[in-house]
Every structure is written in structure tokens, then in C-alpha cells.
PDB file of C-alpha atoms and ligand atoms in Angstrom:
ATOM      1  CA  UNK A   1     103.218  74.229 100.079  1.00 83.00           C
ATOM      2  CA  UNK A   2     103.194  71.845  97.261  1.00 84.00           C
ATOM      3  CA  UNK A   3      99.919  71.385  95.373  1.00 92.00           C
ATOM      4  CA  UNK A   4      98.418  74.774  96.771  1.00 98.00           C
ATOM      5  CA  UNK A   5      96.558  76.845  94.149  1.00 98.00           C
ATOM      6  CA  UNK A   6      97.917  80.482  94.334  1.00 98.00           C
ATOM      7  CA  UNK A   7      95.590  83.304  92.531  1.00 98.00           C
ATOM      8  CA  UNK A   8      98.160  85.803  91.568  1.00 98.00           C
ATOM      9  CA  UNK A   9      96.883  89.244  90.460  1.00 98.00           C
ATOM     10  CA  UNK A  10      98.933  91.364  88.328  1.00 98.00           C
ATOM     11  CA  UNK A  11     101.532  88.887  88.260  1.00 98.00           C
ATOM     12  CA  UNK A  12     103.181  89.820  84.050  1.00 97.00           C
ATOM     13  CA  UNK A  13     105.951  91.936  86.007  1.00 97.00           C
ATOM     14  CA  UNK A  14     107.718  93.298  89.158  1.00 97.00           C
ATOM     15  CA  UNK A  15     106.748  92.081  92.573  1.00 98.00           C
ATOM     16  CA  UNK A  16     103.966  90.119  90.979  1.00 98.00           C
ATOM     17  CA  UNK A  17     106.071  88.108  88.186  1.00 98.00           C
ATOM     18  CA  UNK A  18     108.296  87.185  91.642  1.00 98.00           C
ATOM     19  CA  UNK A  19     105.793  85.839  93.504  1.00 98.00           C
ATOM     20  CA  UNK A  20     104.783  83.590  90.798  1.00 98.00           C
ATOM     21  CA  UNK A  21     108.364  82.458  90.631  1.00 98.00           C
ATOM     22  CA  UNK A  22     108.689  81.515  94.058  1.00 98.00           C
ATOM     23  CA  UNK A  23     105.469  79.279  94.243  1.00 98.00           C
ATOM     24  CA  UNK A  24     105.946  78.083  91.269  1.00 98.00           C
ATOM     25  CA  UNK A  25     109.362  76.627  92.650  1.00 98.00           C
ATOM     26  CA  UNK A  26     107.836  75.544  95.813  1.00 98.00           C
ATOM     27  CA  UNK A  27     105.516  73.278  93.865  1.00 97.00           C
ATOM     28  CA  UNK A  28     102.548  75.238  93.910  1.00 98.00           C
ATOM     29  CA  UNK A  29      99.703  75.274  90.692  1.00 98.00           C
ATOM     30  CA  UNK A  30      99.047  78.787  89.950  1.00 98.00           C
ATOM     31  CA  UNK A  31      96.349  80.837  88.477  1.00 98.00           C
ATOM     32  CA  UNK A  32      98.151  84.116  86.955  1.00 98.00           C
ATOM     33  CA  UNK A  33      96.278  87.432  86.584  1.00 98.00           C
ATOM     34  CA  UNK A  34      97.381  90.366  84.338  1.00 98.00           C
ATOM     35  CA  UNK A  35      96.460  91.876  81.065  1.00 96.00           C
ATOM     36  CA  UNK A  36      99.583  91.404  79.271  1.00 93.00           C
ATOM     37  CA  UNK A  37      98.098  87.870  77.859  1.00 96.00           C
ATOM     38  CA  UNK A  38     101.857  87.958  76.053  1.00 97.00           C
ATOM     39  CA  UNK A  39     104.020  88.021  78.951  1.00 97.00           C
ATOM     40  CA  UNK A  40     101.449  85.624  80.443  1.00 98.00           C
ATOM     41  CA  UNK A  41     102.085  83.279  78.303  1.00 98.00           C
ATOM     42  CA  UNK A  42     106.243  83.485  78.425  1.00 98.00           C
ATOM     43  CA  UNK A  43     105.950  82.989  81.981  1.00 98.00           C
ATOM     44  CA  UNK A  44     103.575  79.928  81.818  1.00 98.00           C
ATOM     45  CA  UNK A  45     106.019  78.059  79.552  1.00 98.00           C
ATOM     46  CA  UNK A  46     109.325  79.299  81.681  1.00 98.00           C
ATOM     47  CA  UNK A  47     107.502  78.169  84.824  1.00 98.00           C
ATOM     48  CA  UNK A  48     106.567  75.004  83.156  1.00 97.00           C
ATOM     49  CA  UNK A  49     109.906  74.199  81.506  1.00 98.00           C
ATOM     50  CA  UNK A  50     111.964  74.877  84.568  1.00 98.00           C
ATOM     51  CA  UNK A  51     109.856  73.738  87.338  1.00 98.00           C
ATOM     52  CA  UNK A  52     107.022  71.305  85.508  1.00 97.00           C
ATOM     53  CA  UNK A  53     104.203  74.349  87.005  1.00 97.00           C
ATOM     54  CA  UNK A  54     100.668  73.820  86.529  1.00 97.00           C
ATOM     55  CA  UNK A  55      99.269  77.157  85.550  1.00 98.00           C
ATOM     56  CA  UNK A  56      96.206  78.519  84.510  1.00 98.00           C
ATOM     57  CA  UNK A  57      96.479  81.803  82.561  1.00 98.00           C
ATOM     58  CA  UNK A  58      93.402  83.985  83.474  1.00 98.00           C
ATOM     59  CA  UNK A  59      94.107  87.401  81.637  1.00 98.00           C
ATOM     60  CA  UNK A  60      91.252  90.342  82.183  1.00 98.00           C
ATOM     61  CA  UNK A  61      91.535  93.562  83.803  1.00 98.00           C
ATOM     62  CA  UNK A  62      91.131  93.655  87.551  1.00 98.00           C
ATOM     63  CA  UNK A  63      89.188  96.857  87.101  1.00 98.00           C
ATOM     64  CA  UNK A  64      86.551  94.937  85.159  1.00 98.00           C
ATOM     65  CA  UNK A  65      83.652  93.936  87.214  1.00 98.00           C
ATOM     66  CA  UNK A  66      81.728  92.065  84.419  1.00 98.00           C
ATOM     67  CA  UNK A  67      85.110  90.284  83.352  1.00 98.00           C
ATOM     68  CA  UNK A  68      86.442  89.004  86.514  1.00 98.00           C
ATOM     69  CA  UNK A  69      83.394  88.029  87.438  1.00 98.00           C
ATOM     70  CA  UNK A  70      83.280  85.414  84.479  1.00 98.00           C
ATOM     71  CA  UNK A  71      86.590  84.323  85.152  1.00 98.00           C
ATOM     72  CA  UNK A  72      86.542  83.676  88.400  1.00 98.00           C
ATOM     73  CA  UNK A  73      83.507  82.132  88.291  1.00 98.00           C
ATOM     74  CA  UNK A  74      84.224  79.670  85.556  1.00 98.00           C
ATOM     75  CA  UNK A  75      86.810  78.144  87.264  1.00 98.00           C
ATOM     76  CA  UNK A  76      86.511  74.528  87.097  1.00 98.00           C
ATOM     77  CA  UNK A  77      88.756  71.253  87.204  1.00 97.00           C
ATOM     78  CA  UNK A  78      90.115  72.417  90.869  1.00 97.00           C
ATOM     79  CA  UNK A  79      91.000  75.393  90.078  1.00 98.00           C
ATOM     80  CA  UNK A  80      88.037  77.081  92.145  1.00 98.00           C
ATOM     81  CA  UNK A  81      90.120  75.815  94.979  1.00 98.00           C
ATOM     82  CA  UNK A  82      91.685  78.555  95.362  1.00 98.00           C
ATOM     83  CA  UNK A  83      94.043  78.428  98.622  1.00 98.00           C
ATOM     84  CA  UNK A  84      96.402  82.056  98.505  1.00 99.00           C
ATOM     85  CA  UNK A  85      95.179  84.993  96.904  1.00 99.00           C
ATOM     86  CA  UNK A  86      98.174  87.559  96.378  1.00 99.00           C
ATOM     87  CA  UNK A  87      96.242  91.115  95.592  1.00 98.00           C
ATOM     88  CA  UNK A  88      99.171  92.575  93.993  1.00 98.00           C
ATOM     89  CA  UNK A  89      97.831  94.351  90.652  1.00 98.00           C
ATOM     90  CA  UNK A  90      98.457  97.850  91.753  1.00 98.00           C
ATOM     91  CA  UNK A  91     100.001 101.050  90.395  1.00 97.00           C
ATOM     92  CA  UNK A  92     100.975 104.406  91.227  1.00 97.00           C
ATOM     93  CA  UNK A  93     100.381 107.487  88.760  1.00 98.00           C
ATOM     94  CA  UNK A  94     102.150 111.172  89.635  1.00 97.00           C
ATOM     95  CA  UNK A  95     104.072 112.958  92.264  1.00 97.00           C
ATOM     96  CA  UNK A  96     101.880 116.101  91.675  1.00 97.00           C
ATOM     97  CA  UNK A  97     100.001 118.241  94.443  1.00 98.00           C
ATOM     98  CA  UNK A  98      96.712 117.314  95.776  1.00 98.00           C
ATOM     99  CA  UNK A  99      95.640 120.369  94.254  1.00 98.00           C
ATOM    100  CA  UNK A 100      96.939 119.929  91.005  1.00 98.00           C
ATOM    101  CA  UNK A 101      96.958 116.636  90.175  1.00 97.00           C
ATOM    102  CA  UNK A 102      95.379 114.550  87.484  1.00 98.00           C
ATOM    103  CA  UNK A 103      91.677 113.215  88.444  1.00 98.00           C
ATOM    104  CA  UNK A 104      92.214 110.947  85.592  1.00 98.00           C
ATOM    105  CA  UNK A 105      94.915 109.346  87.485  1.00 98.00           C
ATOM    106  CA  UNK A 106      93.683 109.419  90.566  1.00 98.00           C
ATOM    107  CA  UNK A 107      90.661 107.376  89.355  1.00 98.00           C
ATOM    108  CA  UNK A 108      92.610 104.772  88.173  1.00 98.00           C
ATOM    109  CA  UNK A 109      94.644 104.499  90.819  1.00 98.00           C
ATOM    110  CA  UNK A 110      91.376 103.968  93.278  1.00 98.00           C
ATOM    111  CA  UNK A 111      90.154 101.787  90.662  1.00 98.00           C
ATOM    112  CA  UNK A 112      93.378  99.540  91.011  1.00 98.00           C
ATOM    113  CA  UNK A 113      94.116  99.475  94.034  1.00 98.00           C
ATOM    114  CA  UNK A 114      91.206 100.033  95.845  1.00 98.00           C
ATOM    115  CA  UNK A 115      88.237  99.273  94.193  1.00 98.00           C
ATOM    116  CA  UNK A 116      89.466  95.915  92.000  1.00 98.00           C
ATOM    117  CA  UNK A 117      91.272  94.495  95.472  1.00 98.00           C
ATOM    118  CA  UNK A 118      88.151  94.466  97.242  1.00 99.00           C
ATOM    119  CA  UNK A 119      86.071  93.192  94.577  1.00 98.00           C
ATOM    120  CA  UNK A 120      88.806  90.308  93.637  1.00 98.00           C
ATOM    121  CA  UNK A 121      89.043  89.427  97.707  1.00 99.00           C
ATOM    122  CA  UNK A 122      85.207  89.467  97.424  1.00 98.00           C
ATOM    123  CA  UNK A 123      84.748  86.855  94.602  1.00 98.00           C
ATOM    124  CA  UNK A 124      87.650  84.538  95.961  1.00 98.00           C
ATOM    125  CA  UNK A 125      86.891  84.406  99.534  1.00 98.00           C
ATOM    126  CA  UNK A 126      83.412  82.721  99.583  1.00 98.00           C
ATOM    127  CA  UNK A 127      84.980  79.782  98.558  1.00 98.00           C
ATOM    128  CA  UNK A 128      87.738  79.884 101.429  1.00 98.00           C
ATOM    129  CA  UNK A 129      85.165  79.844 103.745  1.00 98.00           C
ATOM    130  CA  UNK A 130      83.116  77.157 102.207  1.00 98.00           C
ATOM    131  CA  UNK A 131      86.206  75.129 101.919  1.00 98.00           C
ATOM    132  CA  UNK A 132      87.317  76.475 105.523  1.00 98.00           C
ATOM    133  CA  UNK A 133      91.065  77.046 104.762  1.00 98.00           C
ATOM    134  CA  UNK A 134      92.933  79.794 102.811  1.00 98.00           C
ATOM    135  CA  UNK A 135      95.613  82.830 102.749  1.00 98.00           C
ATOM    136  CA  UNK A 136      94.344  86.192 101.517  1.00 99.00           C
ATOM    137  CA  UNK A 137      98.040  88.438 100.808  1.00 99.00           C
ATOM    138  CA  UNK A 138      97.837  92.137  99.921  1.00 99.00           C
ATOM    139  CA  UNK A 139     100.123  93.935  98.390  1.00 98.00           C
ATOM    140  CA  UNK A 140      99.599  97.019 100.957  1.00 98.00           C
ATOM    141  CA  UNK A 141     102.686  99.843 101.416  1.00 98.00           C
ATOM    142  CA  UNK A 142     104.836 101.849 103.162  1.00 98.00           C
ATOM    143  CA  UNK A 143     102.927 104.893 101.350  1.00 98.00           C
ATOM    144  CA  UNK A 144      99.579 103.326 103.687  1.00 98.00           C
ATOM    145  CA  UNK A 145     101.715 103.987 106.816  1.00 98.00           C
ATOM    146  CA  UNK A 146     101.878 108.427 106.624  1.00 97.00           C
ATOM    147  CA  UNK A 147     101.411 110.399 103.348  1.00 97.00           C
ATOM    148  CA  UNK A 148     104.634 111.883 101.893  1.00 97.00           C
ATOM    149  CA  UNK A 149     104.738 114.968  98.923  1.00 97.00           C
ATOM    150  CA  UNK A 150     102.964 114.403  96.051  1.00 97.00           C
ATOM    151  CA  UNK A 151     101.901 111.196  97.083  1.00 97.00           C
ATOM    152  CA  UNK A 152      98.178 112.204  98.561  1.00 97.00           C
ATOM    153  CA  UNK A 153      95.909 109.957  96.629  1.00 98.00           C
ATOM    154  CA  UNK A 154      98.170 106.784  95.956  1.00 98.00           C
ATOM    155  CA  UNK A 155      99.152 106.862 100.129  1.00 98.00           C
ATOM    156  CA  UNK A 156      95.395 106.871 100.207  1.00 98.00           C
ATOM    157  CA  UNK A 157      94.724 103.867  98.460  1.00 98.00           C
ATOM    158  CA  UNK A 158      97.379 102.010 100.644  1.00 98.00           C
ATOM    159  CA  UNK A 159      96.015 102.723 103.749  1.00 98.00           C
ATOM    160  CA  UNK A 160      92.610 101.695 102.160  1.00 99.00           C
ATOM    161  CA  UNK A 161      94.393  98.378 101.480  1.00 99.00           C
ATOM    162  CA  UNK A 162      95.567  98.171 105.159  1.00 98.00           C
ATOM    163  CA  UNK A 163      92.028  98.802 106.313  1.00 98.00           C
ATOM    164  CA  UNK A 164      90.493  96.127 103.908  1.00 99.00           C
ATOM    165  CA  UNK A 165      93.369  93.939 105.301  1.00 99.00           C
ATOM    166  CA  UNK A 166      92.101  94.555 108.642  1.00 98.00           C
ATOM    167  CA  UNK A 167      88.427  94.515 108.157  1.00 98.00           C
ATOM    168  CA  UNK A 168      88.834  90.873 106.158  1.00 99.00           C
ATOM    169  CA  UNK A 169      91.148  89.456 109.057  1.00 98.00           C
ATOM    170  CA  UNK A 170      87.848  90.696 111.544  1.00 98.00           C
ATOM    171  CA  UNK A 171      85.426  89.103 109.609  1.00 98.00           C
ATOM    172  CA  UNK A 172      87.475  85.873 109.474  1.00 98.00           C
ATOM    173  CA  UNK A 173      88.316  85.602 112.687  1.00 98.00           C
ATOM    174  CA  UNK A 174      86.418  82.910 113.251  1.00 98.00           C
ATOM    175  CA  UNK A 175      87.787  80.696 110.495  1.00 98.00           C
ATOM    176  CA  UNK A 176      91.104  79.444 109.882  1.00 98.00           C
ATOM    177  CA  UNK A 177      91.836  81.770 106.767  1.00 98.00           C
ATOM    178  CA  UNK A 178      94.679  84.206 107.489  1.00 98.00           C
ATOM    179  CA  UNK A 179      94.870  87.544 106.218  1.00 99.00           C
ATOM    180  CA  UNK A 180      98.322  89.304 105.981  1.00 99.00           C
ATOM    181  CA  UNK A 181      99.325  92.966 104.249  1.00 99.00           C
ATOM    182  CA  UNK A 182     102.468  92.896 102.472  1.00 99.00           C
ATOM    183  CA  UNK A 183     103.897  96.695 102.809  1.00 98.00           C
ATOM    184  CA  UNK A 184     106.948  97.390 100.513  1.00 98.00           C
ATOM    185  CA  UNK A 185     109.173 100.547 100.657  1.00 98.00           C
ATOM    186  CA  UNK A 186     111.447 101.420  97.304  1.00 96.00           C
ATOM    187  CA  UNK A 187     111.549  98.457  95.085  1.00 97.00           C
ATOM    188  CA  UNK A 188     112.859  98.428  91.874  1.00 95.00           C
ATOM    189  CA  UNK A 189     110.598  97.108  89.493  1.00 95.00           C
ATOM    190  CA  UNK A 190     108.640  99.216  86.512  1.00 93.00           C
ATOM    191  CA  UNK A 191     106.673 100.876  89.279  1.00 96.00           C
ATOM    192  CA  UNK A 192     108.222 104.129  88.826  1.00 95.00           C
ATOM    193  CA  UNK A 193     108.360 104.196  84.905  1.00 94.00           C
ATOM    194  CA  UNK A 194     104.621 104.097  85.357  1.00 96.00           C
ATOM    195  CA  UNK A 195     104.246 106.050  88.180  1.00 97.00           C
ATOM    196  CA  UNK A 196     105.975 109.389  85.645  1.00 96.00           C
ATOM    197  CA  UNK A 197     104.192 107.704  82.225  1.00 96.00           C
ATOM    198  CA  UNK A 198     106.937 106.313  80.642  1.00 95.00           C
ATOM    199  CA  UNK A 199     109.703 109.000  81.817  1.00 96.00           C
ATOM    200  CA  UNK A 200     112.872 106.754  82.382  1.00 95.00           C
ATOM    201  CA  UNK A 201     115.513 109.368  83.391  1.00 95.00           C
ATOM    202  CA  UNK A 202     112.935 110.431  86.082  1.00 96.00           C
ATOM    203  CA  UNK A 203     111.724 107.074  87.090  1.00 95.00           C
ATOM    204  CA  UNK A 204     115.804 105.860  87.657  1.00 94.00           C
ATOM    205  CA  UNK A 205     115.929 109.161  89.854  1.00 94.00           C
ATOM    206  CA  UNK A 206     114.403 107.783  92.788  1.00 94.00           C
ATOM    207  CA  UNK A 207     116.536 104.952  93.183  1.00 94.00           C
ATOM    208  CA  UNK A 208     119.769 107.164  92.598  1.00 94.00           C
ATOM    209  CA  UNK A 209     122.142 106.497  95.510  1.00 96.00           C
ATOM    210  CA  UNK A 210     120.127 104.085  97.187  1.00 96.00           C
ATOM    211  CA  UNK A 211     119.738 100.155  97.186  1.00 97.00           C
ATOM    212  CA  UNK A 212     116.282  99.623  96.490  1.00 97.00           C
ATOM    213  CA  UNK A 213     114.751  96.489  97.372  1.00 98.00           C
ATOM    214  CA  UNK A 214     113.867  93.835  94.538  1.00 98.00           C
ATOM    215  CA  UNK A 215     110.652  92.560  93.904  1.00 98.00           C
ATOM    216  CA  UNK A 216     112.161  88.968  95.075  1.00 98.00           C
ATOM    217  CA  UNK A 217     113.023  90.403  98.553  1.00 98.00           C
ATOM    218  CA  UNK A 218     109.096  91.108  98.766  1.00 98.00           C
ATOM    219  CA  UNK A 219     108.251  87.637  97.231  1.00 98.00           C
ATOM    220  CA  UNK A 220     110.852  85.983  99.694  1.00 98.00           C
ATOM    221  CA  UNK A 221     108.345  87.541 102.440  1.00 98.00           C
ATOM    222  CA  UNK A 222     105.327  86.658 100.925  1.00 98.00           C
ATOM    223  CA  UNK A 223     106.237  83.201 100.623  1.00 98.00           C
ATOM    224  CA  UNK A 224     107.406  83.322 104.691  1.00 98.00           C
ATOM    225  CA  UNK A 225     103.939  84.375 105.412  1.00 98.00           C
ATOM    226  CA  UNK A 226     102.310  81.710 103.073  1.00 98.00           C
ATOM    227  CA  UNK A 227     104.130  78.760 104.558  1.00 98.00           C
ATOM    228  CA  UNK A 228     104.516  79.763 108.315  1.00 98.00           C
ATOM    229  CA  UNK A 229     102.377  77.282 110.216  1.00 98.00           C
ATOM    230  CA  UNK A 230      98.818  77.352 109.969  1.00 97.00           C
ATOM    231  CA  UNK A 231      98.462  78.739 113.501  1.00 98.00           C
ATOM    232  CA  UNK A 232     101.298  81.465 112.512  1.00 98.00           C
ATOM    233  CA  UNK A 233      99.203  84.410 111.178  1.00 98.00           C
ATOM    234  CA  UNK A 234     101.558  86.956 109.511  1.00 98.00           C
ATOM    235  CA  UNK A 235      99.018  89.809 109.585  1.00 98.00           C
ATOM    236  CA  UNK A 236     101.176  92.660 108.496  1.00 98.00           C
ATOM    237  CA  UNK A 237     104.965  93.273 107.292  1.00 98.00           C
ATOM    238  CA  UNK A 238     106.449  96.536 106.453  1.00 98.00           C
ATOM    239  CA  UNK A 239     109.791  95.885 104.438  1.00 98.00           C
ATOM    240  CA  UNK A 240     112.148  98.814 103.756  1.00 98.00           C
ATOM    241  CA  UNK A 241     115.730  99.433 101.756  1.00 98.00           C
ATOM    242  CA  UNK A 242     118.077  99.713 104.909  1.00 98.00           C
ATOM    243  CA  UNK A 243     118.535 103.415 104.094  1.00 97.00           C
ATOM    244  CA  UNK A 244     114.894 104.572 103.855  1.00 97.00           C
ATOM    245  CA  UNK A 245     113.097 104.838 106.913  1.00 96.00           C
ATOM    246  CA  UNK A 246     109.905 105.962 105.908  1.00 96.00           C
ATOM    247  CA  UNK A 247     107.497 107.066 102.908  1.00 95.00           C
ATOM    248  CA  UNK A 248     109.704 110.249 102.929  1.00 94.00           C
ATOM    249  CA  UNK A 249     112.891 109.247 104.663  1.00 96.00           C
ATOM    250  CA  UNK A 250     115.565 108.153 102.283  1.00 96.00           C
ATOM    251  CA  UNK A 251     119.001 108.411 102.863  1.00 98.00           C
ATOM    252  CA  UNK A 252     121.091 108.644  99.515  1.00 97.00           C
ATOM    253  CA  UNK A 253     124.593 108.101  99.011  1.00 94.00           C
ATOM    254  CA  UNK A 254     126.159 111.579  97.435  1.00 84.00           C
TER     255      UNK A 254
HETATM  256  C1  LIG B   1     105.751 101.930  96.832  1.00 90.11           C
HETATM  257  C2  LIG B   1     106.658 102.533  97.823  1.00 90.11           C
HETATM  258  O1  LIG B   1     107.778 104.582  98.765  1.00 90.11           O
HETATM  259  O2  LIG B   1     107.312 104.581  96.372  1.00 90.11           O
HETATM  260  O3  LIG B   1     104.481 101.748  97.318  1.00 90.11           O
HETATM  261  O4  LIG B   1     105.520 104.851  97.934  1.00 90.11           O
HETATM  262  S1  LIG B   1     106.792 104.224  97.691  1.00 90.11           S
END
């Protein structure tokens, strides 16, 4: 893995901030996506300090066409060589009915997840196939798998992220570029503070009696799928807490 360049998106916090933190110690350069330019920043000089990192911040808001346009098309000095893009800027907003929900929320939510994913993969992989080598990684779910309560549109997005997983790995077929979809279960990370806007004594709720997983257990399998032999293609990994079995199936401890 050493030298590899690894496009990170969302990578200030939670599953994204690990993955950063495991290629960073395997050696790898990394270009770091968020809009948090602050926390950005802390991690370039922690990475740096503790593991000598080469990283290029590139802050701008995945939902902005014009903006990561620019970026990613400015990239110069090597850094166009882009070998693993991890698609993991994503959120979740509300548990509410389909039928009562906020269309505000939804929208961002299909902006995020949806909409910026496929237009990142679009600008990035070009140059994979140019270059004839690279690792696409989404940052799917276990909310893509079946829809559970209140989760309608968000469950939506995911399985639009397992179907852009699936289209990509079609279309590249052909070519040695691997495409794998990453899907989490519970991990505890800010996910659910955003997912209830800010609400903390409702966001610890759903991990109440339950070991959640950590955003390192999901960059632990990220990393497998990055560095499994070229011929290995990891194409899809659902990862679960050992007491939930599904989107809806969680076993608490009373
Ligand atoms: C996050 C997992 O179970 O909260 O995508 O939908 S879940």
C-alpha cells in the first residue's frame, strides 16, 4: 500500500477521520475531503507528526458541482493519480414517517449521498481508467439492504449507493479497477447527533444496551479490501454489531 494516493471524502470525523488514519499508517499520501477546513487541518499535522503523511487538504462541499469540479481538476504534482477513492461523505437526517417527514432533509440527504457520490466517482474515475489501475470504496449500508421505520428516504439513498456500486463494477469490468460497497450497521460516531439535529440524549438512545461498532472496525475493513491482492475484488461487505441483525433487528441488553 505504501505510496498509494487515497481520495477520502468526508474524512473531518467518524468512519471517514478512521480511514484516513489507517492509510495514513500504512504509508499511503492522502487527499482529505470535508468542509470542516479546521479539523482538516488538525488531522493533516497529527497524520504528519505521527506517521510523516503526505496530505493534501482539499476542503469544498461534495454537494457542490462547480466546486469539486475545480478541485479535482486542479490537481497537479501527482496528486491526479488518484489510486482509492473512499465515497464516505454521507449523512442521515430524521426517523420521521414517509408521510411526514422533512423534504428539506430529504433533499439533502439525496444530495449527499446520492447525488455528490456519483458525481465525485464520476470526476475521479476517468483518470483510473486512463491510468488503468484503481479502487473505487463506497460507504454503502445496512439501511440499502431492507427499509426499517422512519428510515424511508435515507434506506433509499443506500440502496442507490449499492446500485451505483454495482453499475460502476459493470462498466469496469473490463479494467483492472475494483469496485467494493462498504455496508455498516450501528456505529458510533456523530452520525446519530446529526441524524436528530443536535439532540444528544436521543442520539445516545440508539446505542443504549448495545455495542455498536466503531468507525475503526469499518476502516479495518476498508483497508482489507484496499490491500487484498489485485485479483481479490472485495465487491461488497455488510458489517454488523454482533447483536443487530438487520436495519431493524437489534437486540439490547435490559
Ligand atoms: C447507518 C446504519 O442502522 O443506523 O447507515 O441505518 S443504520
Amino acid at each position: 500500500m505504501k505510496h498509494k494516493t487515497v481520495f477520502i471524502t468526508g474524512a473531518s470525523s467518524g468512519i471517514g477521520e478512521a480511514c484516513a488514519k489507517i492509510f495514513a499508517q500504512n504509508g499511503c499520501k492522502l487527499i482529505l475531503n470535508a468542509r470542516n477546513t479546521d479539523k482538516l487541518e488538525t488531522l493533516k499535522n497529527e497524520f504528519k507528526s505521527q506517521y510523516g503523511t503526505d496530505i493534501l487538504l482539499l476542503p469544498f462541499d461534495v454537494r457542490d458541482r462547480a466546486a469539486a469540479e475545480k478541485a479535482i481538476s486542479g490537481l497537479t504534482d501527482g496528486w491526479e493519480n488518484i489510486d482509492i477513492l473512499v465515497n464516505n461523505a454521507g449523512l442521515a437526517l430524521g426517523v420521521d414517517k414517509e408521510f411526514e417527514a422533512d423534504i428539506d432533509d430529504w433533499f439533502t440527504m439525496i444530495d449527499t449521498n446520492v447525488k455528490a457520490l456519483a458525481m465525485i466517482t464520476r470526476l475521479v474515475v476517468p483518470g483510473m481508467v486512463k491510468r488503468n489501475k484503481g479502487h473505487v470504496i463506497n460507504i454503502g449500508s445496512v439501511a440499502g439492504d431492507a427499509a426499517y421505520p422512519g428510515g424511508s428516504v435515507y434506506c433509499a439513498t443506500k440502496a442507490a449507493v449499492k446500485a451505483l456500486s454495482d453499475g460502476l463494477r459493470i462498466d469496469l469490468y473490463d479494467t483492472p479497477i475494483r469496485v467494493t460497497n462498504v455496508k455498516p450497521g450501528l456505529v458510533e460516531t456523530n452520525f446519530s447527533n446529526i441524524r436528530f439535529h443536535g439532540d444528544k440524549e436521543r442520539a445516545k438512545k440508539v446505542y443504549n444496551g448495545i455495542k455498536p461498532l466503531t468507525g475503526t472496525d469499518i476502516a479495518d475493513v476498508v483497508y482489507y479490501a484496499a490491500s487484498a491482492p489485485e485479483h481479490v475484488q472485495i465487491a461488497e461487505v455488510l458489517v454488523l454489531a454482533t447483536h443487530q441483525a438487520s436495519g431493524s433487528m437489534i437486540w439490547r441488553e435490559q
